[in-house]
């Protein structure tokens, strides 16, 4: 498939590597030139808000991937997601979005993690951006297919983990182990994301991933 990945940071770069290893035709889009990508991947720099650029990098795409940060202002995730939704509709592509765990409950039936006592105040704007994005996706026209893949609560550059090839999923809450921890390495997240692209099972909803 032809896949355009927007955002080549911690998660995006792992997605690009995984998709490239599966012999997909990958375009990696970043806001700044010089993104480090594997051989065979086309790296380009530009903004999703540049209409001509966006049309060029999404032409003929089967899947668009947003690995963009929560951001603020015109770079807020819900703003960029609205643009990518329109782009996906224009070319008939599926949209996959790297989600945020704070919008999900830790246990089925519980409140979103962002609404629990002790949730860090500095993370609230990020969680709100992800919630707005999820709301936006849900309001998309029914013919437009998307998925929002949510990594574990303990996930990020501070603990990249090691590749195991294993993961579990949940459609009701974050994935936790027997000790109640929600963890995941970035390469295994990329595997789960690529698996969803290769064998679509999640349509117009979110799916949580963890160990």
mmCIF file of C-alpha atoms in Angstrom:
data_model
loop_
_atom_site.group_PDB
_atom_site.id
_atom_site.type_symbol
_atom_site.label_atom_id
_atom_site.label_comp_id
_atom_site.label_asym_id
_atom_site.label_seq_id
_atom_site.Cartn_x
_atom_site.Cartn_y
_atom_site.Cartn_z
ATOM 1 C CA UNK A 1 0.000 0.000 0.000
ATOM 2 C CA UNK A 2 0.936 3.621 -0.325
ATOM 3 C CA UNK A 3 1.034 5.148 3.166
ATOM 4 C CA UNK A 4 1.754 8.741 4.122
ATOM 5 C CA UNK A 5 2.912 9.223 7.716
ATOM 6 C CA UNK A 6 2.674 12.698 9.222
ATOM 7 C CA UNK A 7 5.082 13.241 12.117
ATOM 8 C CA UNK A 8 8.459 11.520 12.341
ATOM 9 C CA UNK A 9 9.155 11.828 16.047
ATOM 10 C CA UNK A 10 9.379 9.105 18.689
ATOM 11 C CA UNK A 11 6.280 7.193 17.539
ATOM 12 C CA UNK A 12 6.224 8.266 13.905
ATOM 13 C CA UNK A 13 9.765 7.129 13.219
ATOM 14 C CA UNK A 14 8.981 3.684 14.678
ATOM 15 C CA UNK A 15 5.882 3.476 12.489
ATOM 16 C CA UNK A 16 7.873 4.442 9.403
ATOM 17 C CA UNK A 17 10.473 1.750 10.119
ATOM 18 C CA UNK A 18 7.852 -0.936 10.680
ATOM 19 C CA UNK A 19 5.779 -0.057 7.618
ATOM 20 C CA UNK A 20 8.897 0.104 5.468
ATOM 21 C CA UNK A 21 10.003 -3.329 6.707
ATOM 22 C CA UNK A 22 6.671 -4.686 5.446
ATOM 23 C CA UNK A 23 7.442 -3.342 1.974
ATOM 24 C CA UNK A 24 4.809 -0.627 1.946
ATOM 25 C CA UNK A 25 5.394 2.496 -0.146
ATOM 26 C CA UNK A 26 5.979 5.047 2.648
ATOM 27 C CA UNK A 27 6.174 8.842 2.546
ATOM 28 C CA UNK A 28 7.383 10.360 5.841
ATOM 29 C CA UNK A 29 6.273 13.965 6.369
ATOM 30 C CA UNK A 30 7.854 16.219 8.969
ATOM 31 C CA UNK A 31 7.707 19.957 9.550
ATOM 32 C CA UNK A 32 11.472 20.248 9.436
ATOM 33 C CA UNK A 33 13.913 18.810 6.854
ATOM 34 C CA UNK A 34 16.437 16.155 7.722
ATOM 35 C CA UNK A 35 14.206 13.420 9.130
ATOM 36 C CA UNK A 36 16.158 10.192 9.627
ATOM 37 C CA UNK A 37 14.306 7.488 7.699
ATOM 38 C CA UNK A 38 15.243 4.040 6.357
ATOM 39 C CA UNK A 39 16.368 3.485 2.815
ATOM 40 C CA UNK A 40 13.381 3.288 0.506
ATOM 41 C CA UNK A 41 11.257 5.772 2.460
ATOM 42 C CA UNK A 42 10.585 9.158 0.853
ATOM 43 C CA UNK A 43 11.213 11.913 3.416
ATOM 44 C CA UNK A 44 9.636 15.317 2.761
ATOM 45 C CA UNK A 45 9.178 18.441 4.858
ATOM 46 C CA UNK A 46 6.130 20.669 4.862
ATOM 47 C CA UNK A 47 2.935 21.619 6.643
ATOM 48 C CA UNK A 48 -0.460 19.923 6.616
ATOM 49 C CA UNK A 49 -1.883 23.437 6.311
ATOM 50 C CA UNK A 50 -0.232 23.913 2.899
ATOM 51 C CA UNK A 51 -3.003 22.710 0.586
ATOM 52 C CA UNK A 52 -0.811 22.154 -2.446
ATOM 53 C CA UNK A 53 1.786 20.259 -0.428
ATOM 54 C CA UNK A 54 -0.891 18.130 1.228
ATOM 55 C CA UNK A 55 -2.435 17.190 -2.111
ATOM 56 C CA UNK A 56 0.986 16.215 -3.428
ATOM 57 C CA UNK A 57 1.976 13.918 -0.546
ATOM 58 C CA UNK A 58 -1.440 12.247 -0.235
ATOM 59 C CA UNK A 59 -2.119 11.649 -3.924
ATOM 60 C CA UNK A 60 -2.879 7.960 -4.469
ATOM 61 C CA UNK A 61 -2.492 7.097 -0.776
ATOM 62 C CA UNK A 62 -4.352 4.120 0.655
ATOM 63 C CA UNK A 63 -3.736 5.125 4.269
ATOM 64 C CA UNK A 64 -2.879 8.411 5.994
ATOM 65 C CA UNK A 65 -1.258 8.206 9.427
ATOM 66 C CA UNK A 66 -1.192 10.992 12.009
ATOM 67 C CA UNK A 67 1.669 10.632 14.469
ATOM 68 C CA UNK A 68 1.544 14.357 15.244
ATOM 69 C CA UNK A 69 1.867 15.772 18.770
ATOM 70 C CA UNK A 70 -1.037 17.255 20.723
ATOM 71 C CA UNK A 71 0.277 20.756 19.959
ATOM 72 C CA UNK A 72 -1.420 24.107 20.461
ATOM 73 C CA UNK A 73 -3.101 26.676 18.253
ATOM 74 C CA UNK A 74 -2.942 25.845 14.537
ATOM 75 C CA UNK A 75 -0.715 22.888 15.424
ATOM 76 C CA UNK A 76 -3.257 21.388 17.830
ATOM 77 C CA UNK A 77 -3.966 17.724 17.123
ATOM 78 C CA UNK A 78 -7.676 18.242 16.500
ATOM 79 C CA UNK A 79 -6.914 20.996 13.975
ATOM 80 C CA UNK A 80 -4.404 18.890 12.048
ATOM 81 C CA UNK A 81 -6.717 15.873 12.292
ATOM 82 C CA UNK A 82 -9.554 17.851 10.702
ATOM 83 C CA UNK A 83 -7.258 18.676 7.783
ATOM 84 C CA UNK A 84 -6.150 15.056 7.432
ATOM 85 C CA UNK A 85 -9.744 13.821 7.584
ATOM 86 C CA UNK A 86 -10.569 16.047 4.618
ATOM 87 C CA UNK A 87 -7.456 14.848 2.796
ATOM 88 C CA UNK A 88 -8.358 11.210 3.468
ATOM 89 C CA UNK A 89 -11.852 11.757 2.141
ATOM 90 C CA UNK A 90 -10.497 13.482 -0.981
ATOM 91 C CA UNK A 91 -8.304 10.525 -1.963
ATOM 92 C CA UNK A 92 -10.458 7.724 -0.535
ATOM 93 C CA UNK A 93 -7.879 6.756 2.097
ATOM 94 C CA UNK A 94 -8.244 5.339 5.580
ATOM 95 C CA UNK A 95 -6.973 7.494 8.453
ATOM 96 C CA UNK A 96 -5.015 6.068 11.392
ATOM 97 C CA UNK A 97 -4.293 8.276 14.407
ATOM 98 C CA UNK A 98 -1.791 7.743 17.218
ATOM 99 C CA UNK A 99 -3.968 8.166 20.283
ATOM 100 C CA UNK A 100 -3.469 9.268 23.867
ATOM 101 C CA UNK A 101 -4.142 6.994 26.835
ATOM 102 C CA UNK A 102 -5.576 9.722 29.077
ATOM 103 C CA UNK A 103 -8.877 9.717 27.175
ATOM 104 C CA UNK A 104 -9.511 6.097 28.220
ATOM 105 C CA UNK A 105 -10.430 4.633 31.611
ATOM 106 C CA UNK A 106 -7.919 2.449 33.415
ATOM 107 C CA UNK A 107 -10.674 -0.073 34.073
ATOM 108 C CA UNK A 108 -13.878 -0.783 32.203
ATOM 109 C CA UNK A 109 -16.668 1.546 33.297
ATOM 110 C CA UNK A 110 -14.335 3.953 35.080
ATOM 111 C CA UNK A 111 -13.655 7.607 34.301
ATOM 112 C CA UNK A 112 -11.075 8.656 31.719
ATOM 113 C CA UNK A 113 -7.631 8.716 33.271
ATOM 114 C CA UNK A 114 -7.469 12.501 32.755
ATOM 115 C CA UNK A 115 -10.421 12.843 35.133
ATOM 116 C CA UNK A 116 -8.913 10.875 38.009
ATOM 117 C CA UNK A 117 -7.337 12.377 41.160
ATOM 118 C CA UNK A 118 -3.622 12.920 40.844
ATOM 119 C CA UNK A 119 -3.560 13.225 37.074
ATOM 120 C CA UNK A 120 -0.758 15.745 36.301
ATOM 121 C CA UNK A 121 -2.140 19.207 35.574
ATOM 122 C CA UNK A 122 0.477 19.857 32.910
ATOM 123 C CA UNK A 123 -0.858 16.899 30.900
ATOM 124 C CA UNK A 124 -4.467 18.096 30.901
ATOM 125 C CA UNK A 125 -4.151 20.283 27.743
ATOM 126 C CA UNK A 126 -2.656 17.309 25.902
ATOM 127 C CA UNK A 127 -5.468 15.047 27.067
ATOM 128 C CA UNK A 128 -8.051 17.645 26.038
ATOM 129 C CA UNK A 129 -6.511 17.861 22.556
ATOM 130 C CA UNK A 130 -6.797 14.100 22.205
ATOM 131 C CA UNK A 131 -10.395 14.128 23.421
ATOM 132 C CA UNK A 132 -11.309 16.838 20.910
ATOM 133 C CA UNK A 133 -9.624 14.761 18.213
ATOM 134 C CA UNK A 134 -11.565 11.636 19.132
ATOM 135 C CA UNK A 135 -14.810 13.640 19.143
ATOM 136 C CA UNK A 136 -13.928 15.030 15.721
ATOM 137 C CA UNK A 137 -13.236 11.581 14.306
ATOM 138 C CA UNK A 138 -16.549 10.289 15.610
ATOM 139 C CA UNK A 139 -18.367 13.099 13.801
ATOM 140 C CA UNK A 140 -16.737 12.288 10.438
ATOM 141 C CA UNK A 141 -18.990 11.162 7.562
ATOM 142 C CA UNK A 142 -19.897 7.499 7.894
ATOM 143 C CA UNK A 143 -18.228 6.524 4.635
ATOM 144 C CA UNK A 144 -14.845 7.674 5.950
ATOM 145 C CA UNK A 145 -12.950 4.907 7.735
ATOM 146 C CA UNK A 146 -10.562 5.712 10.603
ATOM 147 C CA UNK A 147 -8.995 4.138 13.664
ATOM 148 C CA UNK A 148 -7.470 5.667 16.792
ATOM 149 C CA UNK A 149 -4.852 3.370 18.317
ATOM 150 C CA UNK A 150 -4.126 4.120 21.966
ATOM 151 C CA UNK A 151 -0.776 3.147 23.511
ATOM 152 C CA UNK A 152 -0.417 2.171 27.161
ATOM 153 C CA UNK A 153 -0.361 4.720 29.979
ATOM 154 C CA UNK A 154 3.352 4.124 30.592
ATOM 155 C CA UNK A 155 4.636 4.902 27.123
ATOM 156 C CA UNK A 156 7.109 7.421 25.760
ATOM 157 C CA UNK A 157 10.715 8.309 24.981
ATOM 158 C CA UNK A 158 11.637 7.871 28.643
ATOM 159 C CA UNK A 159 10.931 4.128 28.394
ATOM 160 C CA UNK A 160 11.108 3.014 24.755
ATOM 161 C CA UNK A 161 11.129 -0.659 25.683
ATOM 162 C CA UNK A 162 12.427 -3.542 23.589
ATOM 163 C CA UNK A 163 10.802 -5.282 20.652
ATOM 164 C CA UNK A 164 8.938 -8.445 21.685
ATOM 165 C CA UNK A 165 6.441 -8.837 18.856
ATOM 166 C CA UNK A 166 3.737 -9.290 21.486
ATOM 167 C CA UNK A 167 0.828 -7.108 22.534
ATOM 168 C CA UNK A 168 -2.757 -7.315 23.768
ATOM 169 C CA UNK A 169 -5.709 -5.110 22.833
ATOM 170 C CA UNK A 170 -8.844 -3.831 24.522
ATOM 171 C CA UNK A 171 -11.933 -1.984 23.307
ATOM 172 C CA UNK A 172 -13.225 -1.198 26.811
ATOM 173 C CA UNK A 173 -10.292 0.270 28.781
ATOM 174 C CA UNK A 174 -6.528 0.600 28.842
ATOM 175 C CA UNK A 175 -4.614 -2.677 28.703
ATOM 176 C CA UNK A 176 -3.137 -3.509 32.106
ATOM 177 C CA UNK A 177 -1.159 -6.436 33.511
ATOM 178 C CA UNK A 178 -1.894 -8.437 36.645
ATOM 179 C CA UNK A 179 -0.314 -5.693 38.754
ATOM 180 C CA UNK A 180 -2.514 -2.992 37.215
ATOM 181 C CA UNK A 181 0.293 -1.420 35.195
ATOM 182 C CA UNK A 182 -0.295 -0.283 31.624
ATOM 183 C CA UNK A 183 2.982 -0.520 29.681
ATOM 184 C CA UNK A 184 4.154 -0.843 26.085
ATOM 185 C CA UNK A 185 7.335 -0.419 24.037
ATOM 186 C CA UNK A 186 7.256 1.801 20.973
ATOM 187 C CA UNK A 187 8.311 -0.906 18.505
ATOM 188 C CA UNK A 188 5.529 -3.205 19.669
ATOM 189 C CA UNK A 189 3.084 -0.314 19.345
ATOM 190 C CA UNK A 190 4.316 0.137 15.768
ATOM 191 C CA UNK A 191 3.740 -3.571 15.134
ATOM 192 C CA UNK A 192 0.154 -3.283 16.408
ATOM 193 C CA UNK A 193 -0.443 -0.196 14.272
ATOM 194 C CA UNK A 194 0.950 -1.853 11.148
ATOM 195 C CA UNK A 195 -1.076 -5.011 11.863
ATOM 196 C CA UNK A 196 -4.237 -2.887 11.924
ATOM 197 C CA UNK A 197 -3.280 -1.388 8.560
ATOM 198 C CA UNK A 198 -2.481 -4.758 7.023
ATOM 199 C CA UNK A 199 -5.531 -6.548 8.480
ATOM 200 C CA UNK A 200 -8.193 -3.948 9.358
ATOM 201 C CA UNK A 201 -10.346 -4.905 12.328
ATOM 202 C CA UNK A 202 -10.960 -1.545 14.010
ATOM 203 C CA UNK A 203 -13.348 0.743 12.153
ATOM 204 C CA UNK A 204 -14.387 4.245 13.227
ATOM 205 C CA UNK A 205 -13.437 3.691 16.866
ATOM 206 C CA UNK A 206 -10.496 3.429 19.258
ATOM 207 C CA UNK A 207 -8.482 0.413 20.291
ATOM 208 C CA UNK A 208 -6.089 0.234 23.248
ATOM 209 C CA UNK A 209 -2.775 -1.604 23.021
ATOM 210 C CA UNK A 210 -0.471 -2.815 25.787
ATOM 211 C CA UNK A 211 1.230 -5.839 27.288
#
